[in-house]
Amino acid sequence: MSTNNKNNNNNAPQYPNLNSGLQAGALLFGPRQLGVGIRGGCAAAIHSARRYLQSLAPGHIMVKLDFANAFNSLHRSDMLLSVSDRLPELYAFCLSSYSQPSFVYFGSHVILSQEGPQQGDPLGPLLFCSTIHPLISSLSSDLTLGYLDDLTLAGPESVVAADIQQVMAERSKMGLCLNPSKCEVISHPDSYTWTKPCRRSLLSVWPMRPYSEPRCSRAKFWMTLGWHAVKI
């Protein structure tokens, strides 16, 4: 009996094209998110930040925000919703992969993996960036750079302060939290104090600091740029 290969192929499972997904990521997330589908994205982020710092004006600051254990903390419900909205061609595949918890084995122990993209998933960076993209797009700083879970904001103090408050308000809804030990603020060397709104925003990231003029607890001087970097 002859077999109709054409009909059999129609019944075969269809898997998404990873390359097309990454290319879609570049079109959807650039130029603010440089961690997915953009060749040389890390170098572009570094050069953009350096160029901004070279002309940093008094009253302007740059803030680097780092999310703690971001990929393992992201709510999968939000992740799947973002795929449905922005990457519908991947939704069926992602739904089959992430609609139910997966099992992680450690010796005789079984751990349920219920949050974030699975480690080793080549779509993981794309799924993460798709989820946080609305937040990054809503920010108003002169310079807004995302490289996966690392976010850099720069501009006038008041604008950056408002953006920090926006990040603080939205992050927990997605299951994310900031890692204060890896967050930094960089200011012009002539800026010895910050405005009250800026202080309040910075203290929301570094709550262990008393409500007073931020002081250098661990500072380093960028010899090549001349700017003062303060890790609070």
Tab-separated table of C-alpha atoms in Angstrom:
chain	number	residue	atom	x	y	z
A	1	MET	CA	0.000	0.000	0.000
A	2	SER	CA	1.335	3.400	-0.878
A	3	THR	CA	1.683	6.069	1.790
A	4	ASN	CA	0.765	9.688	1.246
A	5	ASN	CA	3.727	11.507	2.779
A	6	LYS	CA	2.168	14.878	2.159
A	7	ASN	CA	-0.845	14.103	4.326
A	8	ASN	CA	1.322	12.545	7.023
A	9	ASN	CA	3.478	15.651	7.182
A	10	ASN	CA	0.426	17.805	7.720
A	11	ASN	CA	-0.297	15.871	10.897
A	12	ALA	CA	3.237	16.211	12.214
A	13	PRO	CA	3.826	18.615	15.126
A	14	GLN	CA	4.941	22.060	14.035
A	15	TYR	CA	7.758	23.638	15.986
A	16	PRO	CA	8.547	27.368	15.937
A	17	ASN	CA	11.492	28.710	14.013
A	18	LEU	CA	13.947	29.935	16.651
A	19	ASN	CA	15.751	32.243	14.224
A	20	SER	CA	12.515	33.938	13.218
A	21	GLY	CA	11.656	34.397	16.873
A	22	LEU	CA	14.981	36.064	17.606
A	23	GLN	CA	14.666	38.297	14.554
A	24	ALA	CA	11.206	39.312	15.717
A	25	GLY	CA	12.749	40.129	19.102
A	26	ALA	CA	15.201	42.517	17.489
A	27	LEU	CA	12.391	44.318	15.665
A	28	LEU	CA	10.107	44.444	18.692
A	29	PHE	CA	12.537	45.398	21.437
A	30	GLY	CA	15.227	47.544	19.789
A	31	PRO	CA	16.727	49.996	20.354
A	32	ARG	CA	16.002	49.955	24.093
A	33	GLN	CA	16.443	46.242	24.746
A	34	LEU	CA	19.726	45.071	23.235
A	35	GLY	CA	19.975	41.582	24.719
A	36	VAL	CA	17.998	39.612	22.119
A	37	GLY	CA	18.527	39.267	18.388
A	38	ILE	CA	20.890	42.233	18.049
A	39	ARG	CA	24.430	41.447	16.962
A	40	GLY	CA	26.910	43.339	19.130
A	41	GLY	CA	24.138	44.518	21.452
A	42	CYS	CA	26.361	44.488	24.539
A	43	ALA	CA	29.016	46.628	22.832
A	44	ALA	CA	26.322	49.032	21.607
A	45	ALA	CA	25.015	49.445	25.154
A	46	ILE	CA	28.512	50.094	26.534
A	47	HIS	CA	29.370	52.682	23.893
A	48	SER	CA	26.023	54.445	24.301
A	49	ALA	CA	26.434	54.691	28.078
A	50	ARG	CA	30.049	55.863	27.762
A	51	ARG	CA	29.088	58.515	25.223
A	52	TYR	CA	26.344	59.816	27.485
A	53	LEU	CA	28.695	59.936	30.476
A	54	GLN	CA	31.277	61.883	28.504
A	55	SER	CA	28.804	64.754	28.208
A	56	LEU	CA	27.012	64.265	31.535
A	57	ALA	CA	25.734	67.630	32.764
A	58	PRO	CA	25.324	68.784	36.368
A	59	GLY	CA	21.911	67.779	37.630
A	60	HIS	CA	21.941	64.625	35.506
A	61	ILE	CA	22.573	61.122	36.796
A	62	MET	CA	22.945	57.595	35.503
A	63	VAL	CA	21.486	54.659	37.421
A	64	LYS	CA	22.242	50.985	36.836
A	65	LEU	CA	19.542	48.612	38.099
A	66	ASP	CA	20.012	44.870	38.492
A	67	PHE	CA	17.193	42.401	39.143
A	68	ALA	CA	17.990	39.579	41.561
A	69	ASN	CA	17.616	36.046	40.151
A	70	ALA	CA	15.428	37.581	37.468
A	71	PHE	CA	14.977	34.655	35.096
A	72	ASN	CA	13.889	32.331	37.909
A	73	SER	CA	11.517	34.872	39.482
A	74	LEU	CA	9.463	36.057	36.521
A	75	HIS	CA	5.809	35.035	36.707
A	76	ARG	CA	5.053	32.533	33.963
A	77	SER	CA	1.499	33.808	33.622
A	78	ASP	CA	2.832	37.238	32.657
A	79	MET	CA	5.402	35.617	30.390
A	80	LEU	CA	2.793	33.636	28.466
A	81	LEU	CA	0.519	36.671	28.212
A	82	SER	CA	3.347	38.697	26.675
A	83	VAL	CA	4.020	35.945	24.142
A	84	SER	CA	0.339	35.891	23.214
A	85	ASP	CA	0.355	39.663	22.683
A	86	ARG	CA	3.678	40.152	20.900
A	87	LEU	CA	4.828	36.763	19.610
A	88	PRO	CA	1.625	34.861	18.782
A	89	GLU	CA	3.429	32.468	16.424
A	90	LEU	CA	5.295	31.088	19.457
A	91	TYR	CA	2.339	30.973	21.826
A	92	ALA	CA	1.181	27.385	21.245
A	93	PHE	CA	4.707	26.051	21.708
A	94	CYS	CA	5.359	28.148	24.838
A	95	LEU	CA	1.973	27.244	26.302
A	96	SER	CA	2.747	23.538	25.966
A	97	SER	CA	6.120	24.128	27.641
A	98	TYR	CA	5.129	26.445	30.475
A	99	SER	CA	1.430	26.047	31.239
A	100	GLN	CA	2.291	23.408	33.877
A	101	PRO	CA	5.191	23.226	36.360
A	102	SER	CA	8.164	21.135	35.304
A	103	PHE	CA	10.126	18.776	37.527
A	104	VAL	CA	13.709	19.429	38.592
A	105	TYR	CA	15.547	16.521	40.192
A	106	PHE	CA	18.252	16.953	42.830
A	107	GLY	CA	19.338	13.562	44.073
A	108	SER	CA	16.250	12.003	45.633
A	109	HIS	CA	14.501	15.380	45.843
A	110	VAL	CA	11.982	16.638	43.302
A	111	ILE	CA	11.529	20.387	42.960
A	112	LEU	CA	8.732	22.028	41.003
A	113	SER	CA	9.933	24.675	38.538
A	114	GLN	CA	7.008	27.105	38.418
A	115	GLU	CA	8.471	30.518	37.611
A	116	GLY	CA	10.423	32.012	34.741
A	117	PRO	CA	11.821	30.385	31.597
A	118	GLN	CA	13.495	27.032	32.118
A	119	GLN	CA	17.273	27.181	32.332
A	120	GLY	CA	18.765	26.073	29.038
A	121	ASP	CA	15.727	27.096	27.005
A	122	PRO	CA	17.085	28.941	23.931
A	123	LEU	CA	13.896	31.020	23.944
A	124	GLY	CA	14.492	32.090	27.560
A	125	PRO	CA	16.038	35.516	26.847
A	126	LEU	CA	13.333	36.271	24.283
A	127	LEU	CA	10.564	35.319	26.724
A	128	PHE	CA	12.069	37.414	29.511
A	129	CYS	CA	12.580	40.489	27.333
A	130	SER	CA	9.084	40.224	25.913
A	131	THR	CA	7.622	40.289	29.427
A	132	ILE	CA	9.499	43.346	30.699
A	133	HIS	CA	9.356	45.250	27.404
A	134	PRO	CA	6.207	47.279	28.270
A	135	LEU	CA	7.933	48.510	31.421
A	136	ILE	CA	11.101	49.543	29.572
A	137	SER	CA	9.039	51.248	26.859
A	138	SER	CA	7.139	53.298	29.450
A	139	LEU	CA	10.274	54.946	30.881
A	140	SER	CA	11.121	58.542	29.973
A	141	SER	CA	14.836	58.883	30.739
A	142	ASP	CA	17.059	60.382	28.037
A	143	LEU	CA	18.965	57.097	27.908
A	144	THR	CA	17.136	53.827	28.535
A	145	LEU	CA	19.174	50.690	27.907
A	146	GLY	CA	18.217	47.138	28.725
A	147	TYR	CA	20.475	44.148	28.334
A	148	LEU	CA	18.301	41.246	29.446
A	149	ASP	CA	17.813	41.844	33.197
A	150	ASP	CA	20.282	44.755	33.476
A	151	LEU	CA	18.727	48.187	33.103
A	152	THR	CA	20.533	51.526	32.724
A	153	LEU	CA	18.741	54.878	32.992
A	154	ALA	CA	20.257	58.331	32.517
A	155	GLY	CA	18.936	61.859	32.320
A	156	PRO	CA	17.817	64.743	34.555
A	157	GLU	CA	17.498	63.744	38.204
A	158	SER	CA	13.751	64.302	38.309
A	159	VAL	CA	13.096	62.190	35.205
A	160	VAL	CA	15.307	59.312	36.331
A	161	ALA	CA	13.749	59.492	39.805
A	162	ALA	CA	10.271	59.135	38.300
A	163	ASP	CA	11.427	56.188	36.200
A	164	ILE	CA	12.891	54.452	39.253
A	165	GLN	CA	9.534	54.816	40.991
A	166	GLN	CA	7.868	53.333	37.906
A	167	VAL	CA	10.225	50.349	37.981
A	168	MET	CA	9.662	49.865	41.711
A	169	ALA	CA	5.883	49.955	41.236
A	170	GLU	CA	5.775	47.494	38.334
A	171	ARG	CA	8.564	45.031	39.142
A	172	SER	CA	6.749	43.188	41.929
A	173	LYS	CA	3.711	42.614	39.711
A	174	MET	CA	5.937	40.461	37.499
A	175	GLY	CA	7.678	38.743	40.415
A	176	LEU	CA	10.923	40.715	40.134
A	177	CYS	CA	12.959	42.396	42.845
A	178	LEU	CA	16.069	44.558	42.666
A	179	ASN	CA	19.445	43.514	44.014
A	180	PRO	CA	20.678	46.636	45.882
A	181	SER	CA	24.253	45.352	46.125
A	182	LYS	CA	24.559	45.461	42.315
A	183	CYS	CA	22.712	48.743	41.698
A	184	GLU	CA	24.739	51.893	41.174
A	185	VAL	CA	24.200	55.603	40.696
A	186	ILE	CA	26.671	57.774	38.784
A	187	SER	CA	26.565	61.537	39.075
A	188	HIS	CA	28.548	64.519	37.838
A	189	PRO	CA	31.527	65.301	40.135
A	190	ASP	CA	30.094	68.784	40.770
A	191	SER	CA	26.808	67.320	42.050
A	192	TYR	CA	27.241	66.945	45.801
A	193	THR	CA	23.546	66.646	46.690
A	194	TRP	CA	20.429	65.366	45.005
A	195	THR	CA	16.909	66.724	45.039
A	196	LYS	CA	14.398	65.260	47.487
A	197	PRO	CA	12.457	63.332	44.808
A	198	CYS	CA	15.723	61.839	43.600
A	199	ARG	CA	16.730	60.902	47.158
A	200	ARG	CA	13.360	59.265	47.770
A	201	SER	CA	13.707	57.215	44.587
A	202	LEU	CA	17.241	56.131	45.416
A	203	LEU	CA	16.235	55.220	48.959
A	204	SER	CA	13.442	53.053	47.581
A	205	VAL	CA	16.139	50.982	45.878
A	206	TRP	CA	18.578	51.102	48.811
A	207	PRO	CA	16.207	51.163	51.829
A	208	MET	CA	18.972	50.472	54.328
A	209	ARG	CA	20.280	54.018	53.937
A	210	PRO	CA	18.942	56.641	56.404
A	211	TYR	CA	16.872	59.500	54.979
A	212	SER	CA	19.681	61.991	54.618
A	213	GLU	CA	21.974	63.331	51.948
A	214	PRO	CA	23.402	60.268	50.187
A	215	ARG	CA	27.056	59.873	51.003
A	216	CYS	CA	29.759	57.759	49.448
A	217	SER	CA	30.094	54.494	51.294
A	218	ARG	CA	32.052	52.800	48.493
A	219	ALA	CA	33.079	55.153	45.733
A	220	LYS	CA	35.316	54.757	42.753
A	221	PHE	CA	36.600	57.417	40.412
A	222	TRP	CA	36.280	56.726	36.712
A	223	MET	CA	39.714	57.997	35.694
A	224	THR	CA	38.987	57.840	31.981
A	225	LEU	CA	35.709	59.737	32.290
A	226	GLY	CA	36.083	61.925	35.376
A	227	TRP	CA	32.694	60.976	36.867
A	228	HIS	CA	31.986	59.928	40.413
A	229	ALA	CA	30.358	56.501	40.770
A	230	VAL	CA	28.696	55.796	44.104
A	231	LYS	CA	27.556	52.353	45.191
A	232	ILE	CA	25.146	52.978	48.065
